[in-house]
Short mmCIF file of C-alpha atoms and ligand atoms in Angstrom, two decimals:
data_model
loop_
_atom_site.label_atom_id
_atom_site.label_comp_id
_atom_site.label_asym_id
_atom_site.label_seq_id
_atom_site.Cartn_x
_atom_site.Cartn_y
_atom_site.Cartn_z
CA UNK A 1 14.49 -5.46 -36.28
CA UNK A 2 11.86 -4.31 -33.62
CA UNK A 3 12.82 -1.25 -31.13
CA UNK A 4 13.01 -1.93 -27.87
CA UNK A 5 9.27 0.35 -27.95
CA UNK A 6 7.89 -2.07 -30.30
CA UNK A 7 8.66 -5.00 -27.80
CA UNK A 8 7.56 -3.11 -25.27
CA UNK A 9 4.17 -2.49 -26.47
CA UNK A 10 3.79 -6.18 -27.25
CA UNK A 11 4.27 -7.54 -24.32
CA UNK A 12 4.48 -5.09 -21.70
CA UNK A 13 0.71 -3.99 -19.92
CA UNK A 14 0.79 -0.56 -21.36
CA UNK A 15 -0.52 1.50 -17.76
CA UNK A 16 2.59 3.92 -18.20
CA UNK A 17 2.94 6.91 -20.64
CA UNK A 18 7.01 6.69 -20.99
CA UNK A 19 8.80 9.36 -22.65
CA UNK A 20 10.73 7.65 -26.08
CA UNK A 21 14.10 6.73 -24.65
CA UNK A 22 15.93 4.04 -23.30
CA UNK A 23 18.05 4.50 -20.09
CA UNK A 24 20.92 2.47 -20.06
CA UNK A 25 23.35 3.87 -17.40
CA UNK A 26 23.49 6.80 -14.44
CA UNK A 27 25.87 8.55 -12.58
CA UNK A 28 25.11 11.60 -9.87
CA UNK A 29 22.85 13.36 -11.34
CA UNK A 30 23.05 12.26 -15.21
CA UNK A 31 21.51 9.49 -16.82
CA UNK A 32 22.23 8.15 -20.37
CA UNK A 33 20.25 6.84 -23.29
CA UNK A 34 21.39 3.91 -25.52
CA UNK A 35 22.65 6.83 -28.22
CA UNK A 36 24.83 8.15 -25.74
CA UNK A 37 22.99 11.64 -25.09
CA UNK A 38 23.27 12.69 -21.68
CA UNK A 39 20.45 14.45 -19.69
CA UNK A 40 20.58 16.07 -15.84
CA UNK A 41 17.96 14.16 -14.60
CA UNK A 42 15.46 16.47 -12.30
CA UNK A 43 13.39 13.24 -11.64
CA UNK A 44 15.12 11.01 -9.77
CA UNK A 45 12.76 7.80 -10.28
CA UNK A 46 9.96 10.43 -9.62
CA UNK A 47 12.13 11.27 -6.33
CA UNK A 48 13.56 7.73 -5.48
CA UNK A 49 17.34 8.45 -6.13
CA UNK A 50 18.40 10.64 -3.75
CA UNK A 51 21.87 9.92 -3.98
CA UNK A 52 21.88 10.01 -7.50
CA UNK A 53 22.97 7.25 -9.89
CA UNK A 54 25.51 4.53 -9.35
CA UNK A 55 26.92 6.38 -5.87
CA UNK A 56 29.44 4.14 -4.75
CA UNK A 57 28.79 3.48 -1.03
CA UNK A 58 25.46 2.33 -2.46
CA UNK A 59 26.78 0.26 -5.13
CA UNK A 60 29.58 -1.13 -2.86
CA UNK A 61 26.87 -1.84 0.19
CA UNK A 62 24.70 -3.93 -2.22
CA UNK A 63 27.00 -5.41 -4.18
CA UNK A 64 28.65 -6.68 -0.81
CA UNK A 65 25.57 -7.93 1.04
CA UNK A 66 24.26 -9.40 -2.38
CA UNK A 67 27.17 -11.53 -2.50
CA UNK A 68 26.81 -12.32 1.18
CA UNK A 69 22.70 -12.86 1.97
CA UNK A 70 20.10 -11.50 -0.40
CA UNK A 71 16.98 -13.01 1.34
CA UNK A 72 15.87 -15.15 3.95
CA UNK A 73 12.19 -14.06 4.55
CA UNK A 74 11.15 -13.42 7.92
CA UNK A 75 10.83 -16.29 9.61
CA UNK A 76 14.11 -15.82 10.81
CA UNK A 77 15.95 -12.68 12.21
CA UNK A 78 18.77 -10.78 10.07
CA UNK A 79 21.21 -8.36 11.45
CA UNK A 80 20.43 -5.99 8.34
CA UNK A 81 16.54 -5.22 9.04
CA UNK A 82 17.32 -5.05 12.88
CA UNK A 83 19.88 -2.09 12.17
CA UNK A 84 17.91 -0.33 9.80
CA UNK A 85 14.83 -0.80 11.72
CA UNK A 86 16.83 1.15 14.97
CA UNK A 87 18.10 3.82 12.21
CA UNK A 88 14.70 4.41 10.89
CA UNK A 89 13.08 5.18 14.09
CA UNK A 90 15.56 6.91 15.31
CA UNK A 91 15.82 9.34 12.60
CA UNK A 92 11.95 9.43 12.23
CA UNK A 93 11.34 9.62 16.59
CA UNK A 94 8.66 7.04 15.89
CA UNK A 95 8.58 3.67 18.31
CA UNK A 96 8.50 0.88 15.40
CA UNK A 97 8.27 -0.47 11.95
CA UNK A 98 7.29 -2.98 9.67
CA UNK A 99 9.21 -2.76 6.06
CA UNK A 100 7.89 -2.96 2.83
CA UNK A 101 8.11 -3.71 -0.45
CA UNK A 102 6.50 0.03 -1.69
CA UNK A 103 4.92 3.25 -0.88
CA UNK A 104 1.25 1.92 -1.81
CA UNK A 105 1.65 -1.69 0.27
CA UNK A 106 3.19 0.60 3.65
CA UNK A 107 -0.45 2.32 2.93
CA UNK A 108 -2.62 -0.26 3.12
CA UNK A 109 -0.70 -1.51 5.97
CA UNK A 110 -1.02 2.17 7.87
CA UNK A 111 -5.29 1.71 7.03
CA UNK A 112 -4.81 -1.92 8.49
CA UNK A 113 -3.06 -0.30 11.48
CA UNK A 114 -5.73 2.14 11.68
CA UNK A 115 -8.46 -0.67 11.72
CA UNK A 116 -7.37 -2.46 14.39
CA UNK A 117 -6.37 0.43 16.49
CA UNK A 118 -10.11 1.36 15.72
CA UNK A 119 -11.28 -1.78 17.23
CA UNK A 120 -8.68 -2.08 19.83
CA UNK A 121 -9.39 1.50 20.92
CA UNK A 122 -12.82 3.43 19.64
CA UNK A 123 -15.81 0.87 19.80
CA UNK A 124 -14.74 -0.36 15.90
CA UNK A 125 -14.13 3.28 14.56
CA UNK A 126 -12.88 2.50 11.12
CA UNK A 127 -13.28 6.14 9.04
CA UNK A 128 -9.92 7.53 7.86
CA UNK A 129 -10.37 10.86 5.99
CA UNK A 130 -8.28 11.76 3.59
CA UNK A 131 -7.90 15.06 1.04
CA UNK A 132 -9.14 16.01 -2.13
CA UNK A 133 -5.79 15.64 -4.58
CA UNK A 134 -4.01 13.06 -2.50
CA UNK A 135 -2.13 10.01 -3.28
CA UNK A 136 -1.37 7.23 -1.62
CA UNK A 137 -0.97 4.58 -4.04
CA UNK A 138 -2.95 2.20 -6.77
CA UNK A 139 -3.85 -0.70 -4.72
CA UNK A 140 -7.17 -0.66 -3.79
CA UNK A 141 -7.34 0.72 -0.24
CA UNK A 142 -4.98 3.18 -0.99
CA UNK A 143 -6.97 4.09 -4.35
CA UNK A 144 -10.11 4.44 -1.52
CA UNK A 145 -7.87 6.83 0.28
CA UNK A 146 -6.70 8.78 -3.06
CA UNK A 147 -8.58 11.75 -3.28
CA UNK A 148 -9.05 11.65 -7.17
CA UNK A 149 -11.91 10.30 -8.74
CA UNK A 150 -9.75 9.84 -12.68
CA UNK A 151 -7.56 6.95 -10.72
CA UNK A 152 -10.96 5.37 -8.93
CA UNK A 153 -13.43 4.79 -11.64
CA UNK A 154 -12.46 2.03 -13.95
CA UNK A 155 -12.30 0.31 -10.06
CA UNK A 156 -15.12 1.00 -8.32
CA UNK A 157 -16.66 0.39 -5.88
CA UNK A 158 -14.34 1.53 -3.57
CA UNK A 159 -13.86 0.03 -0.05
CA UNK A 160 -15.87 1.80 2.26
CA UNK A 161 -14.58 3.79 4.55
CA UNK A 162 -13.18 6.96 3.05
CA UNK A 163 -14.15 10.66 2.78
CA UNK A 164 -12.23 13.33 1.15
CA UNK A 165 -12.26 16.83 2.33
CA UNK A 166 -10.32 19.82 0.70
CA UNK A 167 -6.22 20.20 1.67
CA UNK A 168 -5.40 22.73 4.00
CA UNK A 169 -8.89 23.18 5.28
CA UNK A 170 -9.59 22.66 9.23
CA UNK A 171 -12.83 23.51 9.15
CA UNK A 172 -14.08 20.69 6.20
CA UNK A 173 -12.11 18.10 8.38
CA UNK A 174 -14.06 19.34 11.44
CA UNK A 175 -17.26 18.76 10.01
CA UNK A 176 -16.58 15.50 7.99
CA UNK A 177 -15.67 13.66 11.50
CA UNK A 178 -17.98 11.27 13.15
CA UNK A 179 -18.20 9.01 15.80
CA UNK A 180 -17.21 6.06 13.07
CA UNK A 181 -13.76 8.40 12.21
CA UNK A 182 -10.29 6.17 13.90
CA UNK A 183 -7.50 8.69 11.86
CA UNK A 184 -6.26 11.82 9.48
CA UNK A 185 -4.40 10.47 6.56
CA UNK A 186 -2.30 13.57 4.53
CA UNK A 187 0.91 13.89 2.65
CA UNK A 188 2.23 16.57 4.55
CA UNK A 189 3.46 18.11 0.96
CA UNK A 190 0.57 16.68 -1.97
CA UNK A 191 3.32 15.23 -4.51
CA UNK A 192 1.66 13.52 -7.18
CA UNK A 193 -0.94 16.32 -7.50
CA UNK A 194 1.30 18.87 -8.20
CA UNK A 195 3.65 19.51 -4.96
CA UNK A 196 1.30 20.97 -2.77
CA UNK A 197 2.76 22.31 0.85
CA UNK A 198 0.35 22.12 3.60
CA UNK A 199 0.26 25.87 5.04
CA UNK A 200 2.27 26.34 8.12
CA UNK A 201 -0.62 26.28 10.33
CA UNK A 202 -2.66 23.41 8.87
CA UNK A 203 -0.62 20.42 10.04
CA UNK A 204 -0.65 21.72 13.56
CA UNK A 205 -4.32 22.32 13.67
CA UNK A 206 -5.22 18.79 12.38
CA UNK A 207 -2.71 17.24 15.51
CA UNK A 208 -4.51 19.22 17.53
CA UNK A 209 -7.77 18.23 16.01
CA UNK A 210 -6.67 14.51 16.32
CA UNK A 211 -5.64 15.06 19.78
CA UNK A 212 -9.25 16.64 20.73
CA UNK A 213 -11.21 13.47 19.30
CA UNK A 214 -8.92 10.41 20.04
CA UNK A 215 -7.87 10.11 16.26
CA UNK A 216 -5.03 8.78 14.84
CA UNK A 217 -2.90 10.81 12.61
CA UNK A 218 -1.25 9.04 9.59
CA UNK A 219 0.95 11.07 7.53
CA UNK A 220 2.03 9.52 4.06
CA UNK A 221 5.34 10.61 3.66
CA UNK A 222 6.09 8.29 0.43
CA UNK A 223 7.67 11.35 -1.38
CA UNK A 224 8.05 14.44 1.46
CA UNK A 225 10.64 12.20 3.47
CA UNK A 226 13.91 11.27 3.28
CA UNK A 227 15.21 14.36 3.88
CA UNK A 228 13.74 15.85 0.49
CA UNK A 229 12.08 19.03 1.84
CA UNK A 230 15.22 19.53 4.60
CA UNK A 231 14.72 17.29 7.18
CA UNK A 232 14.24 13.52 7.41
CA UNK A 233 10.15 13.52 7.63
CA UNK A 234 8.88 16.63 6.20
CA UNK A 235 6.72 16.49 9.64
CA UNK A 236 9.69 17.49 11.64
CA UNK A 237 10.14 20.78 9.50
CA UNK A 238 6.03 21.66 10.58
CA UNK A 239 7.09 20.76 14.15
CA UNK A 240 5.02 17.97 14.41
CA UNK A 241 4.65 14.16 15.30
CA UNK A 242 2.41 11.83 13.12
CA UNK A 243 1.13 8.81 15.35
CA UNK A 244 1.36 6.29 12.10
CA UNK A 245 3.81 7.70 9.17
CA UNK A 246 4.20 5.69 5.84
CA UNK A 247 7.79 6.10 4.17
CA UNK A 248 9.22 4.57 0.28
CA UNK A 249 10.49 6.36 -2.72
CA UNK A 250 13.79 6.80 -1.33
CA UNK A 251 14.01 5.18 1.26
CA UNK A 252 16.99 2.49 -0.30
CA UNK A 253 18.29 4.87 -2.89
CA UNK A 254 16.40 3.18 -5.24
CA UNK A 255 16.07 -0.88 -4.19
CA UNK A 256 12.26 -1.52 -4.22
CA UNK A 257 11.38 -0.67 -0.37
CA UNK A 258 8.77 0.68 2.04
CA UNK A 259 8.35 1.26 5.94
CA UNK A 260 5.02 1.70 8.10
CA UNK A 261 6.33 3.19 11.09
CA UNK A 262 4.07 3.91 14.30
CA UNK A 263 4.58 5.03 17.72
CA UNK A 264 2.50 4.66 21.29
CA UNK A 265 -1.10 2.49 21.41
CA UNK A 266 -1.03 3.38 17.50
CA UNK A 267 1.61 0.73 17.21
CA UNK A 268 -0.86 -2.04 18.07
CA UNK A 269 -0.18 -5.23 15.29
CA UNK A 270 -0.14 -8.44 17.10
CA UNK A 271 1.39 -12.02 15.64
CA UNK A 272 -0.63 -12.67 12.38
CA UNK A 273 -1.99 -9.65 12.13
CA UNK A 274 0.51 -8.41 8.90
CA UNK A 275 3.00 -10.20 6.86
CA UNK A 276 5.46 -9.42 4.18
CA UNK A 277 7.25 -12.10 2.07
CA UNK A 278 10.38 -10.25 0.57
CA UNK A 279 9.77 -7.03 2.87
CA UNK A 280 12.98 -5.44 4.48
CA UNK A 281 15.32 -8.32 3.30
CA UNK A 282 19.04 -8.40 3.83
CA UNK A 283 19.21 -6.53 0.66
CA UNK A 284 17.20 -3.70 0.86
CA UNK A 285 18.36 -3.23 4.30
CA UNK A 286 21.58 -2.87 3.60
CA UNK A 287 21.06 -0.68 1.14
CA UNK A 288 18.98 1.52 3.18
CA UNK A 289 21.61 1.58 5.91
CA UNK A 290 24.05 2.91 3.03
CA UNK A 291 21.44 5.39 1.90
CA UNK A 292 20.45 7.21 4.91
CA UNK A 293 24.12 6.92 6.61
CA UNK A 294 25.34 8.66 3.43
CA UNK A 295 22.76 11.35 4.08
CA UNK A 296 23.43 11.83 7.38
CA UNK A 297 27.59 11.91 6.91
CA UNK A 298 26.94 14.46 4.06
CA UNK A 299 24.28 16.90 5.47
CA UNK A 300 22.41 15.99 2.51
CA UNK A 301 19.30 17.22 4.33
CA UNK A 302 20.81 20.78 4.71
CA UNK A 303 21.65 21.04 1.23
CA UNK A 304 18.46 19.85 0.50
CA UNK A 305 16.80 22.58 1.64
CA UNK A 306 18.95 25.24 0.64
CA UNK A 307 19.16 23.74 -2.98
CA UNK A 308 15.69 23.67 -3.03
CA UNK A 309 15.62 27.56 -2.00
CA UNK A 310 18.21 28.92 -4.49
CA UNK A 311 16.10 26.60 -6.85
CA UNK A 312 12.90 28.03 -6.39
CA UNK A 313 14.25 31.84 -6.11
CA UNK A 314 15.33 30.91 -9.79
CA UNK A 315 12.46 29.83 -10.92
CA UNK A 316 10.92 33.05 -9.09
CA UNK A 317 12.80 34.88 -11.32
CA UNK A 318 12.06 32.97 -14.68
CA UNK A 319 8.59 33.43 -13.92
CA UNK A 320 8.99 36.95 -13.75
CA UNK A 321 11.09 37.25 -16.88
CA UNK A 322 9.54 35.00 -18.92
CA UNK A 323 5.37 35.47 -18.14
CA UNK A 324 5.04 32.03 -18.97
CA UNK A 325 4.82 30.92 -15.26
CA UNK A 326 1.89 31.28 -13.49
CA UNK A 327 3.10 29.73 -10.43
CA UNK A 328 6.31 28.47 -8.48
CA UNK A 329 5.85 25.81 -5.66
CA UNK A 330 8.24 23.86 -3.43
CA UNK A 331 9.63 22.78 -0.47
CA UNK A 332 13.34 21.93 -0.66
CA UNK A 333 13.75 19.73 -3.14
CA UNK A 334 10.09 19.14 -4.20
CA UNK A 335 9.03 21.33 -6.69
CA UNK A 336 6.64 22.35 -9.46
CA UNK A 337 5.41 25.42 -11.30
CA UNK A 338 2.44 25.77 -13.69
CA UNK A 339 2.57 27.15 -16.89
CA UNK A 340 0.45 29.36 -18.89
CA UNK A 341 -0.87 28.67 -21.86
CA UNK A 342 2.63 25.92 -22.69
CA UNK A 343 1.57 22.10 -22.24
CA UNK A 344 3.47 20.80 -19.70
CA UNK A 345 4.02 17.83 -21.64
CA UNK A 346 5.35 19.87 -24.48
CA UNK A 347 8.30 21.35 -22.02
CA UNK A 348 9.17 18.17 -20.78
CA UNK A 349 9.68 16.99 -24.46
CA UNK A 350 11.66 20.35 -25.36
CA UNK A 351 13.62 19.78 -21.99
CA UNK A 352 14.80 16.31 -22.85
CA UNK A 353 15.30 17.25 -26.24
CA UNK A 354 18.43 19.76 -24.57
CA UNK A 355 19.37 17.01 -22.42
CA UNK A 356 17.25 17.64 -19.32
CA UNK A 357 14.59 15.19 -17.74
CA UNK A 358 11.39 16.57 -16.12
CA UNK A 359 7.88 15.57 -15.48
CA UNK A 360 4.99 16.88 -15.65
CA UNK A 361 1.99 15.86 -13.72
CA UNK A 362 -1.07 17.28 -15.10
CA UNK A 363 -1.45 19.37 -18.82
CA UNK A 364 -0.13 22.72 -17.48
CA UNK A 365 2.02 21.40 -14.32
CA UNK A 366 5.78 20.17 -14.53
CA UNK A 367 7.42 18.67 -11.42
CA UNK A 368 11.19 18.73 -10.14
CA UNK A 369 12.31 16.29 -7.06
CA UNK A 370 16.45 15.91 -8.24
CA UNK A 371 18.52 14.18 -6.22
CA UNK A 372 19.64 15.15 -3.22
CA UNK A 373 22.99 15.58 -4.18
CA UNK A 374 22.39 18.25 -7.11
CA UNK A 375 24.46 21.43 -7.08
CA UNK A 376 23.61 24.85 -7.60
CA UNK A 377 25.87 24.51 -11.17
CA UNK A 378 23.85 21.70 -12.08
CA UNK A 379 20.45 23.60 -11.15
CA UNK A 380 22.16 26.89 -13.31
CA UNK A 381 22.51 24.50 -16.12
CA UNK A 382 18.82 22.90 -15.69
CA UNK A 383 17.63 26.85 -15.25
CA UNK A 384 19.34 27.36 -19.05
CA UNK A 385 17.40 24.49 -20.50
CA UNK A 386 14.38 25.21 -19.64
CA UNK A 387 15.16 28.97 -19.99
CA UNK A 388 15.51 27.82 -24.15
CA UNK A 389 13.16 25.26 -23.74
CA UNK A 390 10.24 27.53 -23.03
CA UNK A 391 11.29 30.09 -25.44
CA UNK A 392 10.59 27.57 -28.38
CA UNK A 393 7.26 26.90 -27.86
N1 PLP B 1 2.06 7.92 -1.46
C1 PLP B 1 2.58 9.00 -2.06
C2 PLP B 1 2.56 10.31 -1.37
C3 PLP B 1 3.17 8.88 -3.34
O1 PLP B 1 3.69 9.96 -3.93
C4 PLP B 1 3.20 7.61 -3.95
C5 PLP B 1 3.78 7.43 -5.30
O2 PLP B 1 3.93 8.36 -6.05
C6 PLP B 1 2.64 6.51 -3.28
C7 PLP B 1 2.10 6.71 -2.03
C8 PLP B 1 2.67 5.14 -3.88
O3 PLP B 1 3.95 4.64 -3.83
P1 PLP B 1 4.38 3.38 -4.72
O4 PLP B 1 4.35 3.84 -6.15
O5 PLP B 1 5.75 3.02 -4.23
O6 PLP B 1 3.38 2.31 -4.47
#
């Protein structure tokens, strides 16, 4: 009889490099295959399940709305999307939002904000720059906006529009604006690159830079929010405010879900102007509300960050110990180190082999973004593996 990865590569597109095991279950922070071995997982739905697997006032909150109203579109009002939409703001300071169905689709929606704001506001400005390393999704604006050439090729020609200028440097995002520039887009920490913080001063500077010359600043906070690096937009941790901010990942604790969220003239769709079909349903709504209330009631943005420093003080010390670290990144819960002279894909294979689930996102580069709810025993037990794990190769 075929294996499920023999049906798979029949009929499924193959775009995805999976690692060769079958999920089949989750609880907190474990996950289990369909031969019963458990594994910690440090990837969370690359950093969508912040409260872990199967937590119950997720699972009760969906299971109770499901049987109640799953959708209804938006030609109609639900009570749902109207309290999430006041939690979201509130918790991110921003005036409004439109949800989503996905990091990638809030994107394009933030460069369609951008657009109009451009013609509404700066003679038709329309030039968003973005960095070098970014990523804001695979549809094709946000491809335009991704600041790595691998993703854009078999696609091109980009949409016009874009320029990319190095992370964490002012003075290239000085001299790439022009009079046809409307807005900044950054991930205030690069994810899929690597986890990449901005530096302390950087953020600050480009606001200020934004401010000087009437430009928008969009901050793609698909996988810094949440409360992943300690507080709810990664923004609020720099001290500052984004005028357009895109949000996913975890947003619903793992239901498929995105928000655009703007605030002031930024905020400038009019009837028409956007649309969503299945975006911010009863569903996902509710279990949004359940997600971010069950942050909020358990501090899990506290114990984010100081997870994320007692995790990256032990990785601090395995790369002293071990010399086969080169470096140690992170903010709270979003972290990554590179290796020297290991393949990164070859840890996350020796990991998984001992029961513990990584990633690794380029040859020499292997991420962690848990859950939010991971304890300091379970990051002493996910030091161990990987402790053995890089001793064998
Ligand atoms: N923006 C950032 C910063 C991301 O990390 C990602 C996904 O990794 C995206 C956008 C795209 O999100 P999605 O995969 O939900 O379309």
């Amino acid at each position: 009889m075929a294996t499920i990865f023999e049906r798979e590569h029949t009929v499924y597109m193959p775009t995805f490099k999976r690692q060769p095991v079958v999920l089949v279950r989750g609880e907190g922070c474990y996950v289990w295959d369909d031969a019963g071995n458990r594994y910690l997982d440090l990837v969370a739905g690359i950093a969508v399940n912040v409260l872990g697997h199967a937590h119950p006032a997720l699972v009760g909150a969906v299971t109770e709305q499901a049987a109640t109203l799953i959708h209804v579109s938006n030609l109609y009002y639900n009570k749902p999307q109207v309290e999430f939409a006041e939690l979201v703001t509130s918790l991110t300071g921003m005036d409004q939002v439109f949800f989503t169905n996905s990091g990638a689709e809030a994107n394009e929606a933030a460069i369609k904000l951008a657009r109009k704001y451009g013609k509404l506001h700066k003679d038709g400005a329309y030039g968003i720059i973005t960095a070098t390393h970014s990523f804001h999704g695979r549809t094709l604006a946000a491809l335009a906006a991704t600041g790595q050439e691998k993703y854009q090729k078999p696609f091109a020609p980009m949409i016009p529009g874009f320029q990319h200028v190095p992370y964490n440097d002012l003075d290239a995002l000085r001299a790439a604006t022009s009079d046809t520039t409307v807005a900044v887009m950054l991930e205030p920490v690069q994810g899929e690159s690597g986890i990449y913080p901005a530096e302390a001063t950087y953020l600050r500077d480009v606001r200020s830079w934004c401010d000087s010359q009437g430009l928008l600043l969009i901050l793609d906070e698909v996988q810094s929010g949440i409360g992943r690096t300690g507080t709810f937009l990664a923004a609020q941790g720099y001290g500052i405010a984004a005028d357009i901010t895109t949000l996913a990942k975890g947003l619903c604790g793992g239901l498929p879900a995105g928000a655009l969220l703007a605030s002031g003239a930024a905020s400038c769709f009019e009837p028409g102007d956007h649309g969503s079909t299945l975006g911010g349903n009863p569903l996902v709504c509710a279990a949004g509300l359940a997600t971010l209330r069950t942050i909020l009631d358990n501090d899990l943005m506290t114990h984010a960050a100081t997870a994320g420093q007692y995790f990256l003080e032990r990785l601090e010390a395995l790369k002293v110990q071990s010399g086969r670290i080169a470096v140690v990144r992170g903010r709270g819960l979003m972290l990554a180190m590179d290796l020297i002279d290991v393949s990164a894909a070859d840890l996350v294979s020796a990991a998984r082999e001992r029961g513990l689930l990584l990633n690794n996102t380029g040859p020499g580069t292997v991420r962690m973004v848990p859950p939010l709810i991971i304890t300091t025993a379970q990051i002493d037990d996910a030091m161990r593996i990987l402790e053995e794990a890089l001793a064998t190769l």
